[in-house]
Short mmCIF file of C-alpha atoms in Angstrom, two decimals:
data_model
loop_
_atom_site.label_atom_id
_atom_site.label_comp_id
_atom_site.label_asym_id
_atom_site.label_seq_id
_atom_site.Cartn_x
_atom_site.Cartn_y
_atom_site.Cartn_z
CA MET A 1 8.62 13.37 45.74
CA SER A 2 10.67 10.17 45.94
CA LEU A 3 10.89 7.79 42.99
CA ARG A 4 9.03 5.12 44.92
CA THR A 5 6.25 7.57 45.75
CA GLU A 6 5.94 8.51 42.07
CA LEU A 7 5.83 4.87 41.02
CA PHE A 8 3.35 3.92 43.72
CA SER A 9 1.11 6.80 42.64
CA LEU A 10 1.15 5.49 39.07
CA ARG A 11 0.47 1.96 40.36
CA ASN A 12 -2.79 3.21 41.92
CA CYS A 13 -3.76 5.87 39.39
CA ALA A 14 -7.32 5.52 38.06
CA SER A 15 -7.06 8.07 35.26
CA LEU A 16 -5.33 8.30 31.91
CA PRO A 17 -2.07 10.27 31.69
CA SER A 18 -2.31 13.77 30.28
CA TYR A 19 -1.22 14.46 26.74
CA GLU A 20 1.61 16.70 27.95
CA GLU A 21 2.92 14.11 30.40
CA LEU A 22 2.97 11.36 27.78
CA VAL A 23 4.72 13.48 25.17
CA SER A 24 7.34 14.66 27.66
CA ILE A 25 8.26 11.32 29.20
CA ILE A 26 8.14 9.31 25.97
CA GLY A 27 10.35 11.89 24.25
CA SER A 28 12.90 11.82 27.08
CA THR A 29 12.95 8.02 27.12
CA VAL A 30 13.41 7.72 23.36
CA SER A 31 16.31 10.18 23.52
CA LEU A 32 17.95 8.08 26.23
CA LEU A 33 17.37 4.74 24.48
CA GLU A 34 18.71 5.94 21.15
CA ASN A 35 21.88 7.24 22.82
CA GLU A 36 22.71 4.74 25.59
CA ASN A 37 26.19 4.26 26.95
CA PRO A 38 28.09 2.43 24.16
CA SER A 39 30.25 0.65 26.73
CA TYR A 40 27.34 -1.76 27.22
CA ARG A 41 25.06 -0.95 24.28
CA PRO A 42 27.17 -0.84 21.10
CA ARG A 43 26.03 1.53 18.40
CA GLU A 44 24.77 0.49 15.00
CA SER A 45 27.05 0.80 11.99
CA SER A 46 24.50 3.04 10.24
CA LYS A 47 25.02 6.71 9.48
CA GLU A 48 22.92 7.73 12.50
CA LYS A 49 24.98 5.58 14.92
CA LEU A 50 21.97 4.93 17.15
CA SER A 51 22.21 2.48 20.05
CA GLY A 52 22.01 -1.07 18.75
CA GLY A 53 19.82 -3.99 19.75
CA LEU A 54 22.30 -5.71 22.09
CA LEU A 55 23.02 -4.99 25.76
CA ASP A 56 26.47 -6.49 26.34
CA PHE A 57 27.55 -6.65 29.99
CA CYS A 58 30.14 -9.38 29.50
CA GLY A 59 32.99 -6.91 29.77
CA MET A 60 31.55 -4.98 32.72
CA GLU A 61 31.80 -5.70 36.45
CA ASN A 62 30.71 -9.30 36.87
CA ASP A 63 29.77 -9.18 40.54
CA LYS A 64 26.17 -7.95 40.22
CA PRO A 65 23.10 -10.19 40.35
CA VAL A 66 20.74 -10.01 37.37
CA ILE A 67 17.00 -10.04 38.07
CA VAL A 68 14.88 -11.08 35.09
CA ILE A 69 11.25 -9.91 34.96
CA PRO A 70 8.87 -11.89 32.72
CA ASP A 71 6.08 -10.33 30.62
CA LEU A 72 4.31 -7.51 32.46
CA HIS A 73 1.00 -7.31 30.54
CA ALA A 74 -0.43 -4.25 32.31
CA ARG A 75 0.30 -5.67 35.77
CA ARG A 76 1.27 -2.52 37.65
CA TYR A 77 0.96 -4.36 40.97
CA PHE A 78 3.48 -6.97 39.78
CA LEU A 79 6.12 -4.37 38.96
CA MET A 80 5.53 -2.59 42.27
CA HIS A 81 5.84 -5.86 44.19
CA ILE A 82 9.13 -6.53 42.42
CA LEU A 83 10.52 -3.12 43.31
CA ASP A 84 9.54 -3.52 46.97
CA TYR A 85 10.92 -7.06 47.22
CA SER A 86 13.93 -7.38 49.55
CA VAL A 87 17.20 -8.86 48.32
CA LYS A 88 20.47 -9.49 50.09
CA ILE A 89 23.55 -8.14 48.35
CA GLY A 90 26.77 -8.68 50.24
CA ASP A 91 26.03 -7.72 53.83
CA GLN A 92 23.11 -5.44 52.85
CA THR A 93 19.41 -6.23 52.69
CA LEU A 94 17.48 -3.69 50.66
CA SER A 95 14.60 -3.38 48.22
CA ILE A 96 15.14 -4.13 44.55
CA LEU A 97 14.31 -0.50 43.80
CA ASP A 98 17.01 0.76 46.18
CA ALA A 99 19.49 -1.79 44.82
CA CYS A 100 18.69 -0.65 41.31
CA ARG A 101 19.14 3.02 42.19
CA LYS A 102 22.51 2.23 43.78
CA ASN A 103 23.62 0.24 40.70
CA LEU A 104 24.04 -2.91 42.79
CA ILE A 105 21.97 -5.09 40.44
CA TYR A 106 20.80 -5.34 36.86
CA LEU A 107 17.03 -5.41 36.44
CA VAL A 108 15.97 -6.73 33.01
CA CYS A 109 12.36 -6.91 31.84
CA VAL A 110 11.56 -9.05 28.78
CA GLY A 111 8.87 -6.61 27.60
CA ASP A 112 5.17 -6.95 26.72
CA ILE A 113 4.09 -3.89 28.69
CA PHE A 114 0.59 -3.65 27.17
CA HIS A 115 -2.49 -5.92 27.08
CA SER A 116 -3.89 -7.55 30.21
CA GLU A 117 -4.60 -10.79 28.29
CA ILE A 118 -6.42 -13.58 30.16
CA ARG A 119 -6.56 -11.56 33.39
CA GLY A 120 -8.70 -9.01 31.58
CA TYR A 121 -10.64 -11.50 29.42
CA GLN A 122 -14.12 -10.34 30.41
CA ARG A 123 -13.12 -6.70 30.07
CA TRP A 124 -11.70 -7.31 26.61
CA LYS A 125 -14.93 -9.00 25.53
CA LYS A 126 -17.01 -6.05 26.77
CA ALA A 127 -14.69 -3.58 25.09
CA PHE A 128 -14.76 -5.53 21.82
CA LEU A 129 -18.57 -5.59 21.69
CA GLU A 130 -18.63 -1.81 22.08
CA PHE A 131 -15.73 -1.38 19.65
CA ARG A 132 -17.73 -3.16 16.94
CA GLU A 133 -20.57 -0.72 17.60
CA GLY A 134 -18.22 2.21 17.09
CA ASN A 135 -17.56 3.07 20.75
CA ILE A 136 -13.77 3.36 20.74
CA LEU A 137 -13.50 4.97 24.20
CA SER A 138 -15.77 2.60 26.12
CA LYS A 139 -15.55 2.29 29.90
CA ALA A 140 -14.03 -1.18 29.60
CA MET A 141 -11.41 -0.05 27.08
CA THR A 142 -10.60 3.05 29.12
CA GLU A 143 -9.98 0.87 32.20
CA GLU A 144 -7.63 -1.30 30.13
CA MET A 145 -5.71 1.72 28.85
CA VAL A 146 -5.42 3.24 32.34
CA GLU A 147 -3.49 0.10 33.32
CA ASN A 148 -1.43 -0.01 30.12
CA LEU A 149 -0.38 3.62 30.03
CA ASN A 150 0.35 4.06 33.72
CA LEU A 151 2.49 0.92 33.66
CA LEU A 152 4.26 2.37 30.62
CA LEU A 153 5.02 5.50 32.65
CA MET A 154 6.33 3.37 35.53
CA VAL A 155 8.71 1.58 33.15
CA MET A 156 9.88 4.83 31.60
CA LYS A 157 10.41 6.58 34.93
CA LEU A 158 12.49 3.62 36.09
CA LYS A 159 14.59 3.77 32.94
CA LEU A 160 15.17 7.50 33.25
CA ALA A 161 16.06 7.22 36.96
CA CYS A 162 18.24 4.09 36.65
CA PRO A 163 19.53 4.16 33.05
CA GLU A 164 22.41 1.72 33.52
CA SER A 165 20.75 -0.77 35.87
CA PHE A 166 17.15 -1.00 34.57
CA HIS A 167 16.50 -2.30 31.07
CA CYS A 168 13.35 -3.22 29.20
CA LEU A 169 13.60 -5.38 26.08
CA LYS A 170 11.18 -5.36 23.16
CA GLY A 171 8.40 -7.94 23.20
CA ASN A 172 5.93 -8.82 20.46
CA HIS A 173 3.24 -6.68 22.15
CA GLU A 174 5.37 -3.57 21.66
CA ASN A 175 3.55 -2.70 18.42
CA ILE A 176 1.41 0.40 18.93
CA LEU A 177 0.89 0.80 15.17
CA ASN A 178 -0.42 -2.78 14.94
CA GLU A 179 1.84 -2.99 11.91
CA GLU A 180 2.99 -5.86 9.74
CA GLY A 181 6.71 -5.50 9.14
CA ARG A 182 9.91 -4.34 10.90
CA GLY A 183 9.73 -7.60 12.87
CA ASN A 184 6.13 -7.03 13.97
CA HIS A 185 2.83 -8.79 13.31
CA PRO A 186 -0.61 -7.30 14.02
CA PHE A 187 -1.89 -8.58 17.35
CA TYR A 188 -5.15 -10.19 18.44
CA LYS A 189 -5.91 -12.86 21.03
CA MET A 190 -8.74 -12.09 23.47
CA ALA A 191 -10.19 -9.56 21.03
CA ALA A 192 -8.71 -7.25 18.37
CA GLU A 193 -6.26 -5.85 20.91
CA GLY A 194 -3.78 -4.32 18.49
CA GLU A 195 -6.38 -2.45 16.48
CA MET A 196 -8.40 -1.47 19.56
CA VAL A 197 -5.39 0.05 21.34
CA TYR A 198 -4.29 1.89 18.20
CA ARG A 199 -7.75 3.35 17.63
CA PHE A 200 -8.07 4.35 21.31
CA MET A 201 -4.75 6.19 21.21
CA ALA A 202 -5.70 7.97 17.98
CA GLU A 203 -9.10 8.99 19.39
CA PHE A 204 -8.04 10.04 22.91
CA TYR A 205 -4.60 11.46 22.06
CA ASP A 206 -3.33 11.91 18.49
CA ASP A 207 -0.90 10.68 15.85
CA ALA A 208 2.01 12.52 17.49
CA VAL A 209 1.74 10.41 20.65
CA ILE A 210 1.37 7.25 18.58
CA TYR A 211 4.46 8.16 16.57
CA LEU A 212 6.51 8.83 19.71
CA LEU A 213 5.38 5.55 21.25
CA SER A 214 6.35 3.70 18.08
CA CYS A 215 9.79 5.33 18.27
CA PHE A 216 10.06 4.11 21.87
CA GLU A 217 9.22 0.53 20.88
CA HIS A 218 11.70 0.50 18.00
CA SER A 219 14.46 1.92 20.22
CA LEU A 220 14.16 -0.85 22.81
CA PRO A 221 17.01 -3.40 22.81
CA LEU A 222 16.27 -7.02 21.88
CA CYS A 223 18.77 -9.00 23.91
CA ALA A 224 20.98 -8.68 27.00
CA ILE A 225 24.04 -10.83 27.64
CA PHE A 226 26.12 -11.44 30.76
CA PRO A 227 28.96 -13.91 31.46
CA ASN A 228 26.47 -16.60 32.56
CA LEU A 229 23.20 -15.39 31.02
CA ALA A 230 21.37 -14.26 27.90
CA VAL A 231 17.89 -12.70 28.03
CA SER A 232 15.34 -11.94 25.33
CA HIS A 233 11.58 -11.79 25.07
CA ALA A 234 11.27 -15.04 23.12
CA GLU A 235 13.43 -18.05 22.33
CA PRO A 236 15.84 -17.22 19.48
CA SER A 237 14.34 -19.01 16.50
CA VAL A 238 17.65 -19.22 14.63
CA PRO A 239 21.34 -18.83 15.56
CA LEU A 240 22.10 -15.13 15.90
CA THR A 241 25.27 -13.03 15.83
CA LYS A 242 26.31 -9.85 17.62
CA ARG A 243 26.54 -7.93 14.36
CA LYS A 244 22.98 -8.71 13.30
CA ILE A 245 21.48 -8.01 16.75
CA ILE A 246 23.36 -4.73 17.07
CA ASN A 247 22.16 -3.68 13.60
CA TYR A 248 18.60 -4.82 14.23
CA ARG A 249 16.97 -1.84 12.55
CA ARG A 250 18.28 -3.21 9.24
CA HIS A 251 17.40 -6.81 10.09
CA SER A 252 13.68 -7.23 10.76
CA ASP A 253 14.18 -11.00 10.75
CA VAL A 254 16.26 -10.61 13.94
CA VAL A 255 13.48 -8.65 15.65
CA LEU A 256 11.03 -11.37 14.67
CA ALA A 257 13.42 -14.12 15.80
CA LEU A 258 13.68 -12.68 19.32
CA THR A 259 10.06 -11.60 19.90
CA TRP A 260 7.64 -13.95 18.12
CA THR A 261 9.04 -17.50 18.37
CA GLY A 262 6.33 -20.07 19.09
CA ASN A 263 6.86 -23.16 21.21
CA GLY A 264 8.62 -25.80 19.17
CA SER A 265 9.28 -23.53 16.18
CA ALA A 266 12.93 -22.65 16.90
CA LEU A 267 15.67 -24.49 15.08
CA SER A 268 17.36 -27.18 17.13
CA GLY A 269 20.54 -25.78 18.65
CA SER A 270 19.60 -22.15 17.97
CA VAL A 271 20.15 -21.21 21.62
CA SER A 272 23.49 -22.99 22.07
CA LYS A 273 24.82 -21.61 18.80
CA SER A 274 23.65 -18.10 19.67
CA ILE A 275 25.36 -18.35 23.07
CA MET A 276 28.58 -19.43 21.34
CA ASN A 277 28.34 -16.45 18.97
CA LEU A 278 27.46 -13.90 21.64
CA ILE A 279 29.28 -14.93 24.82
CA LYS A 280 31.92 -17.43 23.62
CA LYS A 281 33.40 -18.24 27.06
CA ASN A 282 32.22 -20.81 29.63
CA CYS A 283 29.16 -21.61 27.48
CA ARG A 284 28.20 -24.57 29.66
CA GLN A 285 27.51 -22.16 32.51
CA VAL A 286 25.27 -19.94 30.38
CA VAL A 287 21.48 -20.22 30.21
CA TRP A 288 19.07 -18.20 28.10
CA ILE A 289 15.95 -16.90 29.88
CA GLY A 290 12.81 -15.56 28.23
CA GLY A 291 9.06 -15.19 28.57
CA HIS A 292 6.54 -14.82 25.71
CA ARG A 293 4.73 -18.14 25.94
CA PRO A 294 3.01 -18.92 29.26
CA VAL A 295 4.17 -21.83 31.40
CA GLU A 296 2.55 -23.81 34.17
CA GLY A 297 4.46 -23.75 37.41
CA LYS A 298 7.67 -21.77 37.71
CA PHE A 299 9.46 -22.61 34.45
CA PHE A 300 9.75 -24.77 31.37
CA LYS A 301 12.98 -25.92 29.76
CA ARG A 302 13.62 -26.06 26.03
CA GLN A 303 16.66 -26.67 23.85
CA ARG A 304 18.04 -29.37 26.18
CA GLY A 305 17.73 -27.07 29.16
CA LYS A 306 19.64 -24.14 27.65
CA TYR A 307 16.49 -22.05 27.21
CA ILE A 308 14.23 -21.45 30.22
CA GLN A 309 10.78 -19.89 29.98
CA ILE A 310 9.60 -18.17 33.18
CA HIS A 311 6.34 -16.39 32.26
CA ASN A 312 3.45 -17.68 34.35
CA PRO A 313 0.73 -14.98 34.03
CA GLU A 314 -1.06 -16.26 37.13
CA GLU A 315 2.01 -15.88 39.32
CA GLU A 316 4.44 -13.08 40.19
CA ASN A 317 7.79 -14.76 39.70
CA ILE A 318 11.22 -13.35 38.98
CA ALA A 319 14.49 -15.09 38.14
CA VAL A 320 17.59 -14.13 40.14
CA VAL A 321 20.84 -14.97 38.36
CA LYS A 322 23.85 -14.67 40.64
CA PRO A 323 27.32 -13.90 39.33
CA GLY A 324 29.86 -16.68 38.98
CA ARG A 325 27.40 -19.57 39.06
CA LYS A 326 24.95 -21.31 36.77
CA PHE A 327 21.29 -20.39 37.13
CA ASN A 328 19.18 -23.14 38.71
CA PRO A 329 15.45 -22.66 38.00
CA GLU A 330 14.53 -24.98 40.85
CA THR A 331 16.08 -22.68 43.46
CA ASP A 332 16.59 -19.29 41.77
CA ILE A 333 13.02 -18.33 40.85
CA TYR A 334 11.20 -16.36 43.54
CA SER A 335 7.65 -15.15 44.05
CA VAL A 336 7.25 -11.46 44.90
CA LYS A 337 3.50 -11.73 45.50
CA SER A 338 2.42 -9.51 48.36
CA MET A 339 -0.28 -10.47 50.85
CA GLN A 340 -1.38 -6.82 50.79
CA GLY A 341 -2.24 -7.05 47.08
#
């Protein structure tokens, strides 16, 4: 079975993954993430020497486009539309999936795999009413988790198949334990999403799956840098350094600073100073792209235009950052929405 066929099957799957499938693929993905190629993901300085929180492609080949995917939020169709979208690279026109498999592009997702949010508002309300009555595995909640978990499998299969070209960063919704600490806050918005997802996973699967999924979340990188681009889930709230991002497991404030920053709460100049610390060269040509907070239209600029938010949950937009030139949000954001749905 081809990779696309596998992914398309998960995109349309109406059932929850089996226990065995989840344990197997999460375990394989964690192993990969904790031991990525140090040529682009430097290792922590800890005794374990696990892969650090920074993806650094500044010293790699600089002739590949970077495609930035905003928050996914259980949108399997969105990811599939991205992978089927045609791009021109040199004299070739091919799908993003094929380009990714051939290592012709970098595909970077800013995270937030779980929680359908406003798209699933009515479903969340139904699930919450039943949750309060003690029905953890309600029909509405099961439908939500079918989307969440099959999208998770799509992301993991992509990572395992394209380890050096596909990357998913940690978002604030990557918190299966619904914990306070390690850079996380418990999550609720439409309902008690964090608690409801945790209780569903404990009831339908068990603590072993929850533990593995937590390991996956805490092994995700926080930031990716290229000669003309930095990417993270949220706007960096304070100036950050390579050392602290790489050693993120010892610096929960760094995790928080790159996943939870609210609009208007970042220090002035935090993006420019972080770019200076991380990339150093040609800083005027560098922009920082993230998601996290929704925008109207295609984008919103912050930090004097150095930080660009691209997450519009009602659209299916991606940012295409071409090598050797500055990203222009007016012309370099594309819709991948398919008329076929």
